[in-house]
Short mmCIF file of C-alpha atoms and ligand atoms in Angstrom, two decimals:
data_model
loop_
_atom_site.label_atom_id
_atom_site.label_comp_id
_atom_site.label_asym_id
_atom_site.label_seq_id
_atom_site.Cartn_x
_atom_site.Cartn_y
_atom_site.Cartn_z
CA MET A 1 -12.74 -4.17 9.34
CA ILE A 2 -11.94 -0.75 10.72
CA ILE A 3 -13.77 1.49 13.14
CA ILE A 4 -13.35 5.23 12.81
CA LEU A 5 -13.82 6.85 16.20
CA LYS A 6 -15.53 10.17 16.79
CA PRO A 7 -13.02 12.91 17.60
CA ASN A 8 -12.63 13.73 21.29
CA SER A 9 -14.29 10.50 22.42
CA GLU A 10 -14.20 9.61 26.10
CA GLN A 11 -11.12 7.37 26.54
CA GLN A 12 -13.00 5.23 29.03
CA ASN A 13 -15.69 4.45 26.42
CA VAL A 14 -13.08 3.66 23.79
CA ALA A 15 -11.34 1.30 26.21
CA GLU A 16 -14.65 -0.44 26.89
CA LEU A 17 -15.30 -0.85 23.16
CA ILE A 18 -11.84 -2.36 22.66
CA LYS A 19 -12.42 -4.77 25.52
CA THR A 20 -15.77 -5.87 24.06
CA LEU A 21 -14.20 -6.46 20.66
CA GLU A 22 -11.38 -8.49 22.18
CA THR A 23 -13.36 -10.56 24.62
CA GLU A 24 -16.83 -10.95 23.10
CA TYR A 25 -15.86 -10.97 19.43
CA ASN A 26 -12.43 -12.57 19.88
CA LEU A 27 -10.67 -10.01 17.67
CA GLU A 28 -7.23 -8.46 17.82
CA VAL A 29 -7.57 -4.68 17.97
CA GLN A 30 -4.92 -2.31 16.69
CA ARG A 31 -5.40 1.32 17.64
CA MET A 32 -3.97 4.17 15.58
CA ASP A 33 -4.14 7.78 16.69
CA GLY A 34 -3.46 10.24 13.88
CA VAL A 35 -3.61 14.02 14.04
CA ASN A 36 -7.21 14.23 12.81
CA TYR A 37 -8.53 10.76 13.50
CA SER A 38 -8.42 7.68 15.64
CA ILE A 39 -8.96 4.28 14.09
CA LEU A 40 -9.39 0.78 15.46
CA GLY A 41 -8.19 -1.92 13.08
CA LEU A 42 -9.84 -5.29 13.72
CA ILE A 43 -7.95 -8.46 12.90
CA GLY A 44 -9.60 -11.85 12.95
CA ASP A 45 -12.70 -13.37 11.42
CA THR A 46 -15.18 -10.54 11.05
CA SER A 47 -17.19 -12.18 8.25
CA ALA A 48 -20.14 -13.12 10.46
CA LEU A 49 -19.96 -10.00 12.60
CA ASP A 50 -23.10 -7.89 12.82
CA THR A 51 -21.85 -4.32 12.59
CA ASP A 52 -25.08 -2.66 13.77
CA PRO A 53 -24.46 -2.94 17.54
CA ILE A 54 -20.95 -1.56 17.05
CA GLN A 55 -22.18 1.26 14.86
CA GLU A 56 -24.55 2.28 17.64
CA LYS A 57 -21.81 2.79 20.22
CA GLU A 58 -21.42 6.40 21.28
CA VAL A 59 -17.74 6.66 20.33
CA VAL A 60 -18.13 5.17 16.83
CA LYS A 61 -18.29 7.41 13.78
CA LYS A 62 -18.18 4.72 11.10
CA VAL A 63 -17.61 0.98 10.69
CA MET A 64 -16.01 -0.06 7.40
CA ARG A 65 -15.30 -3.50 6.01
CA ILE A 66 -11.88 -3.88 4.35
CA GLN A 67 -12.04 -5.92 1.18
CA GLU A 68 -8.33 -6.61 0.88
CA PRO A 69 -6.85 -9.70 2.56
CA TYR A 70 -3.89 -7.70 3.89
CA LYS A 71 -4.72 -5.79 7.05
CA LYS A 72 -1.71 -4.49 8.95
CA VAL A 73 0.04 -3.28 5.80
CA ASN A 74 -3.20 -1.76 4.49
CA ARG A 75 -3.31 2.02 4.40
CA ALA A 76 -6.87 1.90 5.74
CA PHE A 77 -5.45 0.45 8.98
CA HIS A 78 -2.60 2.93 9.16
CA PRO A 79 -3.28 6.11 7.18
CA ASP A 80 0.12 7.68 7.89
CA ASP A 81 3.22 6.60 5.95
CA THR A 82 5.42 4.16 7.81
CA ILE A 83 8.93 5.43 8.29
CA VAL A 84 11.55 2.74 8.81
CA ASN A 85 14.42 3.97 10.92
CA VAL A 86 17.76 2.36 10.13
CA GLY A 87 20.31 3.64 12.61
CA GLY A 88 18.95 7.19 12.33
CA PHE A 89 18.35 7.15 8.56
CA GLU A 90 14.63 7.30 7.86
CA ILE A 91 13.33 5.37 4.85
CA GLY A 92 9.90 6.53 3.76
CA GLY A 93 10.25 10.15 4.91
CA ASN A 94 12.00 13.05 3.21
CA ARG A 95 15.28 11.27 2.47
CA LEU A 96 15.89 9.21 -0.64
CA ALA A 97 17.55 5.90 0.23
CA LEU A 98 20.36 5.31 -2.25
CA MET A 99 21.61 1.74 -1.88
CA ALA A 100 24.60 0.80 -3.99
CA GLY A 101 27.27 -1.85 -4.22
CA PRO A 102 28.20 -5.02 -6.04
CA CYS A 103 25.84 -7.89 -6.72
CA SER A 104 28.17 -10.17 -4.74
CA VAL A 105 30.82 -9.51 -2.14
CA GLU A 106 33.88 -11.00 -3.87
CA SER A 107 36.70 -10.08 -1.45
CA GLU A 108 37.44 -7.70 1.41
CA GLU A 109 39.41 -5.37 -0.86
CA GLN A 110 36.64 -5.33 -3.46
CA ILE A 111 33.83 -4.44 -1.06
CA ILE A 112 35.85 -1.81 0.81
CA SER A 113 36.96 -0.15 -2.40
CA ILE A 114 33.42 -0.03 -3.84
CA ALA A 115 31.99 1.08 -0.48
CA LYS A 116 34.33 4.08 -0.41
CA LYS A 117 33.47 5.02 -3.97
CA VAL A 118 29.70 4.76 -3.62
CA LYS A 119 29.85 6.64 -0.33
CA ALA A 120 31.84 9.44 -1.96
CA ALA A 121 29.20 9.56 -4.71
CA GLY A 122 26.41 9.99 -2.14
CA ALA A 123 25.08 6.49 -1.45
CA ASN A 124 23.63 6.13 2.04
CA PHE A 125 23.55 2.29 2.16
CA LEU A 126 26.00 -0.37 0.97
CA ARG A 127 24.52 -3.45 -0.71
CA GLY A 128 26.32 -6.71 -1.48
CA GLY A 129 25.31 -10.35 -1.50
CA ALA A 130 27.16 -12.85 0.70
CA TYR A 131 24.64 -15.68 0.29
CA LYS A 132 23.64 -15.84 -3.36
CA PRO A 133 20.58 -17.81 -4.45
CA ARG A 134 21.68 -18.39 -8.06
CA THR A 135 19.49 -19.85 -10.78
CA ASN A 136 22.47 -21.93 -11.91
CA PRO A 137 23.89 -24.18 -9.14
CA TYR A 138 27.32 -24.26 -10.86
CA ARG A 139 27.79 -20.50 -10.62
CA PHE A 140 29.34 -18.51 -7.74
CA GLN A 141 27.16 -18.98 -4.65
CA GLY A 142 28.65 -16.20 -2.52
CA LEU A 143 31.31 -16.07 0.21
CA GLY A 144 28.81 -16.78 3.00
CA ILE A 145 29.93 -15.80 6.50
CA GLU A 146 33.24 -14.46 5.13
CA GLY A 147 31.24 -12.13 2.91
CA LEU A 148 29.25 -10.88 5.91
CA LYS A 149 32.48 -10.16 7.76
CA HIS A 150 33.81 -8.21 4.78
CA LEU A 151 30.59 -6.19 4.74
CA GLU A 152 31.06 -5.41 8.43
CA THR A 153 34.60 -4.24 7.73
CA ALA A 154 33.34 -2.05 4.89
CA ARG A 155 30.73 -0.56 7.24
CA LYS A 156 33.42 0.18 9.78
CA GLU A 157 35.58 1.87 7.14
CA THR A 158 32.82 3.99 5.62
CA GLY A 159 30.00 4.23 8.15
CA LEU A 160 27.53 2.98 5.53
CA PRO A 161 24.83 0.68 6.89
CA ILE A 162 24.74 -2.68 5.10
CA VAL A 163 21.96 -4.43 3.19
CA THR A 164 22.42 -8.08 2.30
CA GLU A 165 20.28 -11.02 1.32
CA ILE A 166 19.22 -13.85 3.61
CA THR A 167 18.53 -17.26 2.14
CA SER A 168 17.41 -19.38 5.08
CA VAL A 169 15.85 -19.33 8.53
CA ASP A 170 19.05 -20.73 10.06
CA LEU A 171 20.85 -17.47 9.26
CA ILE A 172 18.46 -15.12 11.06
CA ASP A 173 20.40 -14.82 14.34
CA LEU A 174 23.62 -14.14 12.46
CA PHE A 175 21.95 -11.50 10.28
CA VAL A 176 20.22 -9.80 13.23
CA ASP A 177 23.64 -9.54 14.83
CA LYS A 178 25.54 -8.24 11.81
CA VAL A 179 23.25 -6.61 9.27
CA ASP A 180 21.39 -3.28 9.17
CA ILE A 181 18.73 -4.32 6.64
CA ILE A 182 17.94 -7.95 5.89
CA GLN A 183 17.06 -8.41 2.23
CA VAL A 184 14.56 -11.07 1.24
CA GLY A 185 15.21 -11.75 -2.44
CA ALA A 186 12.65 -12.20 -5.18
CA ARG A 187 13.08 -15.99 -5.07
CA ASN A 188 12.23 -16.10 -1.37
CA MET A 189 9.31 -13.68 -1.37
CA GLN A 190 6.95 -16.60 -0.84
CA ASN A 191 9.14 -18.47 1.65
CA TYR A 192 6.50 -18.11 4.33
CA VAL A 193 8.51 -19.94 7.00
CA LEU A 194 11.31 -17.41 6.54
CA LEU A 195 8.88 -14.47 6.52
CA ARG A 196 7.20 -15.65 9.72
CA GLU A 197 10.53 -15.95 11.48
CA LEU A 198 11.59 -12.48 10.30
CA GLY A 199 8.40 -11.19 11.90
CA LYS A 200 9.88 -12.14 15.27
CA CYS A 201 12.86 -9.79 15.01
CA GLN A 202 12.93 -6.00 14.75
CA THR A 203 15.68 -5.67 12.15
CA PRO A 204 14.38 -3.84 9.05
CA VAL A 205 13.53 -6.16 6.16
CA LEU A 206 13.83 -5.23 2.48
CA LEU A 207 11.20 -7.40 0.81
CA LYS A 208 11.75 -7.76 -2.92
CA ARG A 209 8.82 -8.50 -5.20
CA GLY A 210 8.71 -12.10 -6.43
CA LEU A 211 9.51 -12.84 -10.05
CA SER A 212 5.87 -13.45 -10.91
CA ALA A 213 4.12 -12.01 -7.89
CA THR A 214 1.08 -9.77 -8.11
CA ILE A 215 1.10 -6.66 -5.95
CA GLU A 216 -1.44 -8.33 -3.67
CA GLU A 217 0.72 -11.44 -3.22
CA TRP A 218 3.70 -9.21 -2.46
CA LEU A 219 1.70 -7.31 0.17
CA MET A 220 0.50 -10.59 1.68
CA SER A 221 4.16 -11.54 2.13
CA ALA A 222 4.78 -8.21 3.87
CA GLU A 223 1.72 -8.99 6.03
CA TYR A 224 3.44 -12.18 7.24
CA ILE A 225 6.35 -10.11 8.61
CA VAL A 226 4.33 -7.21 10.01
CA SER A 227 1.64 -9.41 11.58
CA GLY A 228 4.42 -11.40 13.23
CA GLY A 229 5.50 -8.28 15.11
CA ASN A 230 8.12 -6.63 12.90
CA PRO A 231 6.72 -3.37 11.46
CA ASN A 232 10.02 -2.44 9.78
CA VAL A 233 9.38 -3.55 6.23
CA VAL A 234 10.54 -1.76 3.07
CA LEU A 235 9.21 -3.07 -0.25
CA CYS A 236 11.41 -3.28 -3.35
CA GLU A 237 10.10 -3.46 -6.92
CA ARG A 238 12.73 -5.28 -9.00
CA GLY A 239 10.91 -6.15 -12.20
CA ILE A 240 8.55 -8.99 -13.02
CA ARG A 241 8.36 -11.73 -15.65
CA THR A 242 6.46 -10.76 -18.78
CA TYR A 243 6.58 -11.91 -22.41
CA GLU A 244 9.30 -9.30 -23.10
CA THR A 245 12.78 -10.78 -23.25
CA PHE A 246 14.90 -7.79 -24.30
CA THR A 247 15.24 -6.77 -20.70
CA ARG A 248 15.90 -9.35 -17.95
CA ASN A 249 12.53 -8.48 -16.37
CA THR A 250 9.96 -5.75 -16.92
CA LEU A 251 10.11 -2.92 -14.41
CA ASP A 252 6.61 -2.33 -13.10
CA LEU A 253 6.88 1.32 -12.14
CA SER A 254 3.13 1.54 -11.71
CA ALA A 255 3.61 -0.62 -8.62
CA VAL A 256 5.04 2.43 -6.82
CA PRO A 257 1.92 4.65 -6.92
CA VAL A 258 -0.25 1.56 -6.39
CA ILE A 259 1.67 0.63 -3.23
CA LYS A 260 1.51 4.23 -2.04
CA LYS A 261 -2.25 4.18 -2.48
CA VAL A 262 -3.05 0.85 -0.85
CA SER A 263 -0.28 0.52 1.73
CA HIS A 264 1.65 2.69 4.17
CA LEU A 265 4.95 0.85 3.71
CA PRO A 266 7.93 2.53 2.02
CA VAL A 267 8.81 1.23 -1.45
CA ILE A 268 12.11 1.44 -3.33
CA VAL A 269 13.05 0.39 -6.88
CA ASP A 270 15.92 -1.78 -8.18
CA PRO A 271 16.43 -0.96 -11.86
CA SER A 272 19.54 -3.20 -12.08
CA HIS A 273 17.74 -6.53 -11.65
CA ALA A 274 14.69 -5.15 -13.44
CA THR A 275 16.53 -4.60 -16.71
CA GLY A 276 19.78 -6.59 -16.53
CA LEU A 277 21.31 -3.82 -18.68
CA TRP A 278 23.69 -1.23 -17.19
CA TRP A 279 22.73 1.46 -19.69
CA ALA A 280 19.04 1.19 -18.79
CA VAL A 281 19.68 1.72 -15.08
CA GLU A 282 20.00 5.51 -15.15
CA PRO A 283 16.76 6.41 -16.96
CA LEU A 284 14.74 3.98 -14.86
CA ALA A 285 16.33 5.08 -11.59
CA MET A 286 15.36 8.66 -12.47
CA ALA A 287 11.83 7.57 -13.38
CA ALA A 288 11.54 5.60 -10.13
CA VAL A 289 12.27 8.69 -8.05
CA CYS A 290 9.81 10.72 -10.11
CA VAL A 291 6.95 8.26 -9.56
CA GLY A 292 7.48 8.57 -5.81
CA ALA A 293 9.85 5.75 -4.84
CA ASP A 294 11.45 6.16 -1.41
CA GLY A 295 14.77 4.94 -2.70
CA VAL A 296 16.77 3.20 -5.40
CA MET A 297 19.04 0.16 -5.25
CA VAL A 298 21.79 0.01 -7.86
CA GLU A 299 24.54 -2.53 -8.57
CA VAL A 300 28.03 -1.08 -8.93
CA HIS A 301 31.26 -2.90 -9.85
CA GLU A 302 34.76 -1.68 -10.68
CA GLN A 303 35.28 -4.25 -13.43
CA PRO A 304 31.85 -5.35 -14.59
CA SER A 305 33.23 -7.79 -17.18
CA GLU A 306 35.07 -9.63 -14.38
CA ALA A 307 32.18 -9.61 -11.88
CA LEU A 308 31.28 -12.98 -10.38
CA SER A 309 27.59 -12.17 -10.83
CA ASP A 310 25.44 -9.62 -12.66
CA GLY A 311 28.28 -7.74 -14.39
CA LYS A 312 26.07 -6.80 -17.34
CA GLN A 313 23.79 -4.73 -15.16
CA SER A 314 26.49 -3.15 -12.98
CA LEU A 315 27.52 0.48 -13.27
CA LEU A 316 31.13 1.61 -13.03
CA PRO A 317 31.67 3.82 -9.95
CA ASP A 318 32.11 6.86 -12.17
CA LYS A 319 28.82 6.27 -13.90
CA PHE A 320 27.16 5.72 -10.52
CA SER A 321 28.56 9.02 -9.32
CA LYS A 322 26.97 10.82 -12.29
CA LEU A 323 23.70 8.99 -11.66
CA ALA A 324 23.73 10.03 -7.99
CA GLU A 325 24.15 13.65 -9.06
CA LYS A 326 21.15 13.41 -11.37
CA LEU A 327 19.12 11.65 -8.69
CA ARG A 328 19.72 14.60 -6.39
CA GLY A 329 17.83 16.75 -8.90
CA ALA A 330 15.01 14.21 -9.24
CA ALA A 331 14.78 13.87 -5.46
CA ALA A 332 14.58 17.66 -5.08
CA LEU A 333 11.67 17.71 -7.55
CA MET A 334 9.89 15.29 -5.26
CA GLY A 335 10.69 17.30 -2.13
CA LYS A 336 13.38 14.87 -0.97
CA THR A 337 17.10 14.95 -0.31
CA ILE A 338 19.61 12.11 -0.58
C1 PEP B 401 20.16 -9.18 -5.58
O1 PEP B 401 19.74 -8.13 -5.08
O2 PEP B 401 21.37 -9.40 -5.74
C2 PEP B 401 19.20 -10.17 -6.07
C3 PEP B 401 19.52 -11.45 -6.22
O3 PEP B 401 18.01 -9.64 -6.37
P1 PEP B 401 16.59 -10.33 -6.73
O4 PEP B 401 16.22 -11.17 -5.56
O5 PEP B 401 15.71 -9.16 -6.96
O6 PEP B 401 16.80 -11.15 -7.98
MN1 MN B 402 22.51 -9.13 -8.52
#
């Protein structure tokens, strides 16, 4: 439920209303002051609440019930876009986040070399998996802590902030210490224990959409993190399972305008995992920017045929450089810069 306050209300009266809601109705109240409005978001069980006495309060313009089960990530609760600040780079504002790098960190030389090339091309974040949740247990599982250290070295060499995937609660302290954005992969989108724990830190979280998750389920996962106290969540559409098998997944680009309508969180698109096909990455990355995505995540490898994971969907650095150039044009169309 939300309460829209009358403009220029007496602060004393607003404070009294908040106190009543907290103490008499046992609700958590989140206050948002925008330029043209002030809103109180009510969290808790409001199903049996009689809205009439609230509606009659002097400071109240309107009481509205929210149908959706997600509250804190709901745009009704927070009409302004959330901007996630990562070391000065703002995701969700006028910059386009361009995250690039290999699927897996394979060695120090590999990640440094790719980091330099994607940086020169215009990427503003370096991605690379150190802990790899693979479908096949016999395939490369990542370098683990060594991989994280290589990412740190690459950050030191290039200045690019690093994005890497977490696979378990036990790794949170390590990731908070070393990583700029903690990625929650598609396979862990519904790992609620992990999400709850990530709500207790302030490190930005990149929450990928689950393989078969509806937009509402995805937002409920974001709600776990935000309601736990970490507002720094960026969503990532990475394709969903459908009956189509030509592409690895089906990129649901409509998710971008839907998210923008129903939530205030930034949303980026990963066309690499969505398609599994390197040649399909460019057109879909362009489309993603044009439907309003706040960023793009792309896999890049210097020898895709030798890659330890996801070579088929990885761009050569040269190709990435050309893509970045095109994305600058698409970003400009949308009033953004890279
Ligand atoms: C990845 O980014 O390397 C990855 C495993 O992605 P997803 O969780 O979307 O499959
Ligand atoms: Mn990958």
